[in-house]
GROMACS .gro file of C-alpha atoms in nm:
model
  268
    1MET     CA    1   7.604  11.167  14.252
    2ARG     CA    2   7.859  10.894  14.087
    3PHE     CA    3   7.625  10.832  13.815
    4ALA     CA    4   7.524  11.181  13.732
    5LEU     CA    5   7.822  11.299  13.556
    6PRO     CA    6   7.822  10.921  13.292
    7ARG     CA    7   7.370  11.074  13.250
    8THR     CA    8   7.481  11.338  13.123
    9ALA     CA    9   7.768  11.299  12.931
   10GLN     CA   10   7.580  11.032  12.760
   11ALA     CA   11   7.307  11.278  12.685
   12LEU     CA   12   7.560  11.515  12.526
   13GLN     CA   13   7.665  11.285  12.326
   14ALA     CA   14   7.283  11.192  12.151
   15LEU     CA   15   7.268  11.578  12.118
   16ARG     CA   16   7.573  11.580  11.942
   17GLU     CA   17   7.497  11.292  11.735
   18ARG     CA   18   7.153  11.411  11.656
   19ILE     CA   19   7.306  11.761  11.543
   20ALA     CA   20   7.522  11.576  11.382
   21MET     CA   21   7.265  11.374  11.141
   22VAL     CA   22   7.084  11.641  11.095
   23ILE     CA   23   7.363  11.856  10.916
   24GLY     CA   24   7.492  11.538  10.739
   25LEU     CA   25   7.158  11.531  10.582
   26GLY     CA   26   7.088  11.874  10.545
   27THR     CA   27   7.408  11.945  10.336
   28LEU     CA   28   7.393  11.655  10.124
   29ALA     CA   29   7.039  11.702  10.071
   30LEU     CA   30   7.120  12.126  10.046
   31LEU     CA   31   7.411  12.078   9.767
   32CYS     CA   32   7.263  11.821   9.586
   33LEU     CA   33   6.898  12.023   9.554
   34SER     CA   34   7.173  12.335   9.478
   35TRP     CA   35   7.311  12.168   9.113
   36SER     CA   36   6.997  11.935   8.970
   37PRO     CA   37   6.808  12.211   8.815
   38ILE     CA   38   7.180  12.331   8.710
   39ALA     CA   39   7.266  11.988   8.562
   40LEU     CA   40   6.956  11.950   8.405
   41LEU     CA   41   7.007  12.308   8.168
   42LEU     CA   42   7.355  12.195   8.123
   43HIS     CA   43   7.249  11.820   8.059
   44HIS     CA   44   7.042  11.966   7.749
   45ALA     CA   45   7.233  12.284   7.632
   46LEU     CA   46   7.572  12.156   7.665
   47PRO     CA   47   7.772  11.835   7.387
   48ARG     CA   48   7.846  11.550   7.581
   49ARG     CA   49   8.135  11.550   7.564
   50TRP     CA   50   8.162  11.884   7.712
   51GLY     CA   51   7.924  11.798   8.000
   52GLN     CA   52   8.029  11.498   8.123
   53PRO     CA   53   8.336  11.559   8.203
   54LEU     CA   54   8.219  11.848   8.406
   55GLY     CA   55   7.919  11.670   8.546
   56ARG     CA   56   8.168  11.445   8.704
   57ARG     CA   57   8.422  11.684   8.813
   58VAL     CA   58   8.162  11.865   8.952
   59ALA     CA   59   8.002  11.541   9.152
   60THR     CA   60   8.419  11.449   9.280
   61LEU     CA   61   8.446  11.821   9.385
   62THR     CA   62   8.105  11.822   9.595
   63PHE     CA   63   8.137  11.500   9.717
   64ARG     CA   64   8.472  11.574   9.849
   65PHE     CA   65   8.331  11.887   9.977
   66TYR     CA   66   8.066  11.696  10.129
   67LEU     CA   67   8.284  11.516  10.343
   68GLY     CA   68   8.471  11.784  10.463
   69VAL     CA   69   8.213  11.935  10.634
   70LEU     CA   70   8.164  11.594  10.817
   71ARG     CA   71   8.498  11.568  10.881
   72VAL     CA   72   8.489  11.911  11.084
   73ALA     CA   73   8.128  11.942  11.169
   74CYS     CA   74   8.020  11.577  11.257
   75GLY     CA   75   8.402  11.437  11.367
   76CYS     CA   76   8.387  11.161  11.068
   77ARG     CA   77   8.669  11.017  10.976
   78PHE     CA   78   8.775  10.904  10.634
   79ASN     CA   79   9.077  10.684  10.549
   80LEU     CA   80   9.059  10.731  10.123
   81ASP     CA   81   9.451  10.703  10.000
   82ALA     CA   82   9.383  10.392   9.875
   83LEU     CA   83   9.152  10.547   9.596
   84ASP     CA   84   9.424  10.806   9.507
   85GLU     CA   85   9.648  10.499   9.393
   86LEU     CA   86   9.368  10.391   9.212
   87ALA     CA   87   9.234  10.723   9.032
   88ALA     CA   88   9.672  10.709   8.896
   89GLN     CA   89   9.571  10.397   8.744
   90GLY     CA   90   9.424  10.283   8.418
   91PRO     CA   91   9.056  10.237   8.318
   92ALA     CA   92   8.881   9.946   8.499
   93ILE     CA   93   8.586   9.752   8.610
   94VAL     CA   94   8.533   9.900   8.980
   95VAL     CA   95   8.348   9.667   9.243
   96ALA     CA   96   8.292   9.700   9.582
   97ASN     CA   97   8.058   9.560   9.860
   98HIS     CA   98   7.767   9.815   9.938
   99PRO     CA   99   7.717   9.875  10.312
  100SER     CA  100   7.609  10.181  10.330
  101LEU     CA  101   7.347  10.477  10.128
  102LEU     CA  102   7.741  10.700  10.172
  103ASP     CA  103   7.941  10.337   9.964
  104ALA     CA  104   7.873  10.558   9.625
  105LEU     CA  105   8.008  10.923   9.735
  106LEU     CA  106   8.293  10.766   9.889
  107LEU     CA  107   8.448  10.642   9.628
  108ILE     CA  108   8.334  10.893   9.428
  109SER     CA  109   8.479  11.211   9.571
  110ARG     CA  110   8.830  11.047   9.488
  111LEU     CA  111   8.770  10.945   9.115
  112PRO     CA  112   8.716  11.192   8.913
  113ASN     CA  113   8.654  11.040   8.577
  114ALA     CA  114   8.436  10.763   8.747
  115VAL     CA  115   8.076  10.596   8.605
  116CYS     CA  116   7.814  10.451   8.847
  117ILE     CA  117   7.573  10.174   8.703
  118MET     CA  118   7.258  10.334   8.987
  119LYS     CA  119   6.971  10.208   8.969
  120ALA     CA  120   6.703  10.307   8.738
  121GLY     CA  121   6.499  10.481   9.046
  122LEU     CA  122   6.792  10.709   9.124
  123MET     CA  123   6.869  10.832   8.823
  124ASP     CA  124   6.535  10.954   8.750
  125ASN     CA  125   6.532  11.059   9.142
  126PRO     CA  126   6.501  11.446   9.127
  127MET     CA  127   6.732  11.507   9.375
  128PHE     CA  128   7.025  11.294   9.218
  129GLY     CA  129   6.914  11.216   8.864
  130ALA     CA  130   7.010  11.547   8.676
  131GLY     CA  131   7.383  11.550   8.821
  132ALA     CA  132   7.391  11.181   8.719
  133ARG     CA  133   7.280  11.254   8.366
  134LEU     CA  134   7.492  11.483   8.299
  135ALA     CA  135   7.809  11.291   8.399
  136GLY     CA  136   7.712  10.988   8.163
  137TYR     CA  137   7.590  10.760   8.438
  138ILE     CA  138   7.400  10.449   8.287
  139ARG     CA  139   7.141  10.299   8.415
  140ASN     CA  140   7.084   9.885   8.609
  141ASP     CA  141   6.764   9.783   8.474
  142SER     CA  142   6.826   9.638   8.090
  143LEU     CA  143   7.194   9.454   8.112
  144LEU     CA  144   7.247   9.482   7.692
  145HIS     CA  145   7.234   9.830   7.774
  146ALA     CA  146   7.443   9.826   8.077
  147ILE     CA  147   7.686   9.666   7.896
  148LEU     CA  148   7.701   9.885   7.578
  149HIS     CA  149   7.775  10.147   7.788
  150CYS     CA  150   7.992  10.001   7.981
  151ARG     CA  151   8.162   9.902   7.732
  152SER     CA  152   8.206  10.282   7.590
  153THR     CA  153   8.307  10.461   7.861
  154LEU     CA  154   8.595  10.227   7.945
  155ARG     CA  155   8.707  10.278   7.592
  156GLU     CA  156   8.731  10.632   7.697
  157GLY     CA  157   8.951  10.588   7.968
  158ALA     CA  158   8.721  10.599   8.272
  159HIS     CA  159   8.639  10.388   8.559
  160VAL     CA  160   8.294  10.218   8.626
  161ILE     CA  161   8.187  10.217   8.974
  162VAL     CA  162   7.968   9.854   9.046
  163PHE     CA  163   7.810   9.777   9.352
  164PRO     CA  164   7.725   9.361   9.247
  165GLU     CA  165   7.533   9.314   9.529
  166GLY     CA  166   7.221   9.598   9.404
  167THR     CA  167   7.142   9.660   9.700
  168ARG     CA  168   7.318   9.732  10.059
  169THR     CA  169   7.447   9.447  10.187
  170THR     CA  170   7.170   9.253  10.450
  171GLU     CA  171   7.392   8.901  10.464
  172ALA     CA  172   7.729   8.904  10.627
  173PRO     CA  173   8.050   8.978  10.487
  174MET     CA  174   7.877   9.026  10.161
  175ASN     CA  175   7.532   8.955   9.932
  176ARG     CA  176   7.553   8.675   9.627
  177ILE     CA  177   7.667   8.825   9.403
  178PRO     CA  178   7.469   8.773   9.073
  179VAL     CA  179   7.574   8.624   8.773
  180SER     CA  180   7.538   8.961   8.559
  181ILE     CA  181   7.870   9.098   8.697
  182GLY     CA  182   8.049   8.844   8.586
  183LEU     CA  183   7.894   8.897   8.202
  184LEU     CA  184   7.955   9.220   8.237
  185ALA     CA  185   8.336   9.229   8.297
  186VAL     CA  186   8.347   8.952   8.039
  187ARG     CA  187   8.219   9.138   7.742
  188ALA     CA  188   8.387   9.444   7.842
  189GLN     CA  189   8.754   9.334   7.869
  190ARG     CA  190   8.904   9.509   8.123
  191PRO     CA  191   9.019   9.430   8.399
  192VAL     CA  192   8.870   9.472   8.800
  193GLN     CA  193   8.964   9.589   9.056
  194THR     CA  194   8.784   9.484   9.394
  195VAL     CA  195   8.730   9.757   9.646
  196LEU     CA  196   8.670   9.683  10.009
  197LEU     CA  197   8.473   9.947  10.215
  198ASP     CA  198   8.487   9.931  10.645
  199PHE     CA  199   8.266  10.122  10.887
  200SER     CA  200   8.308  10.120  11.225
  201SER     CA  201   7.920  10.082  11.309
  202PRO     CA  202   7.651   9.956  11.036
  203TYR     CA  203   7.507  10.368  10.979
  204LEU     CA  204   7.310  10.410  10.702
  205GLY     CA  205   7.283   9.980  10.589
  206LYS     CA  206   7.035   9.832  10.488
  207ALA     CA  207   6.903   9.789  10.820
  208TRP     CA  208   6.970  10.189  10.999
  209PRO     CA  209   6.675  10.406  10.928
  210LEU     CA  210   6.738  10.718  10.799
  211TRP     CA  211   6.680  10.914  11.023
  212ARG     CA  212   6.824  10.747  11.328
  213ARG     CA  213   7.133  10.864  11.447
  214PRO     CA  214   7.476  10.765  11.409
  215GLU     CA  215   7.711  10.651  11.652
  216LEU     CA  216   8.018  10.865  11.615
  217PRO     CA  217   8.259  10.956  11.574
  218LEU     CA  218   8.228  10.678  11.276
  219HIS     CA  219   8.511  10.598  11.096
  220VAL     CA  220   8.504  10.469  10.738
  221SER     CA  221   8.795  10.303  10.514
  222ALA     CA  222   8.876  10.226  10.189
  223ARG     CA  223   9.189   9.935  10.075
  224LEU     CA  224   9.207   9.790   9.701
  225GLY     CA  225   9.139   9.409   9.730
  226ARG     CA  226   9.230   9.169   9.442
  227ARG     CA  227   9.271   9.333   9.077
  228PHE     CA  228   9.093   9.035   8.879
  229ALA     CA  229   9.284   9.008   8.442
  230PRO     CA  230   8.930   9.061   8.183
  231PRO     CA  231   8.791   8.687   8.247
  232HIS     CA  232   8.652   8.506   7.958
  233ASP     CA  233   8.359   8.250   8.247
  234ALA     CA  234   8.134   8.480   8.405
  235GLN     CA  235   8.024   8.164   8.597
  236ALA     CA  236   8.396   8.098   8.703
  237PHE     CA  237   8.412   8.432   8.728
  238THR     CA  238   8.153   8.580   8.965
  239ASP     CA  239   8.210   8.261   9.154
  240GLU     CA  240   8.602   8.399   9.284
  241LEU     CA  241   8.459   8.737   9.322
  242GLN     CA  242   8.245   8.634   9.562
  243ARG     CA  243   8.524   8.448   9.757
  244HIS     CA  244   8.734   8.747   9.730
  245PHE     CA  245   8.489   8.913   9.917
  246ASP     CA  246   8.373   8.703  10.164
  247GLN     CA  247   8.720   8.602  10.253
  248ALA     CA  248   8.853   9.006  10.212
  249LEU     CA  249   8.603   9.129  10.441
  250SER     CA  250   8.545   8.834  10.710
  251ALA     CA  251   8.923   8.982  10.840
  252PRO     CA  252   8.936   9.290  11.031
  253SER     CA  253   9.017   9.581  10.901
  254PRO     CA  254   9.400   9.733  10.982
  255SER     CA  255   9.291  10.068  10.878
  256LEU     CA  256   8.961  10.061  11.137
  257ASN     CA  257   9.188   9.865  11.429
  258SER     CA  258   9.447  10.113  11.438
  259CYS     CA  259   9.216  10.443  11.515
  260PRO     CA  260   9.189  10.576  11.845
  261LYS     CA  261   8.928  10.445  12.022
  262PRO     CA  262   8.727  10.769  12.226
  263PRO     CA  263   8.811  10.720  12.596
  264PRO     CA  264   8.531  10.610  12.810
  265PRO     CA  265   8.333  10.849  13.050
  266THR     CA  266   8.489  10.900  13.389
  267SER     CA  267   8.328  10.973  13.709
  268SER     CA  268   8.562  11.194  13.908
   0.00000   0.00000   0.00000
């Protein structure tokens, strides 16, 4: 009988985590699939000057609602206040690490006038593509195309979100950054603001299958890193950016360290 309660508690925790996974993934799929046909229609019906702000605003509200669902129904905890400070600043290239599939959602939920540089495959995805095109997000299949659109977007006062690793992190603390990120920053001639995303577990990381249940409670935080002036040497800037991320991500996150941890199950 002494070990029955811990085993029962573990079984209940596993069930809770599976239910949370279904709620989380199901809610995201429902939100995106509901918006996609509307976004597709608006993309063709509205002029760009109306469609893009609408698409970005809907994306922010949708992902903010989604994170609220994860907070209430799944017990996730998000500390994203640093992004509110960034939203109040002028246009900049926002460069973040990419530990999870949730990263873009986190940033967009707090940056209402943000444009992502996205994989071309996601831009063509039936779940995300129509909304991304309406919001004016940028495909990454052509460096020249990305540079030109990035420059025009920044001139219009928006933030441009870039995940320089190109994929989710596989080499801790961060994958190697290609020099193409430096070229983009040099050509855009805007400040580059780094954002450090920290997760309490590698949930939905590269090695975490989509249908593997999360480890709850999940704590996520965003902190602002170094803000770089517009660079002039692509390779030197890329090397400095890499060093900054490697050093900053190797240090423990104060936000995660301050999160209360659940007490261990007791046998009495």
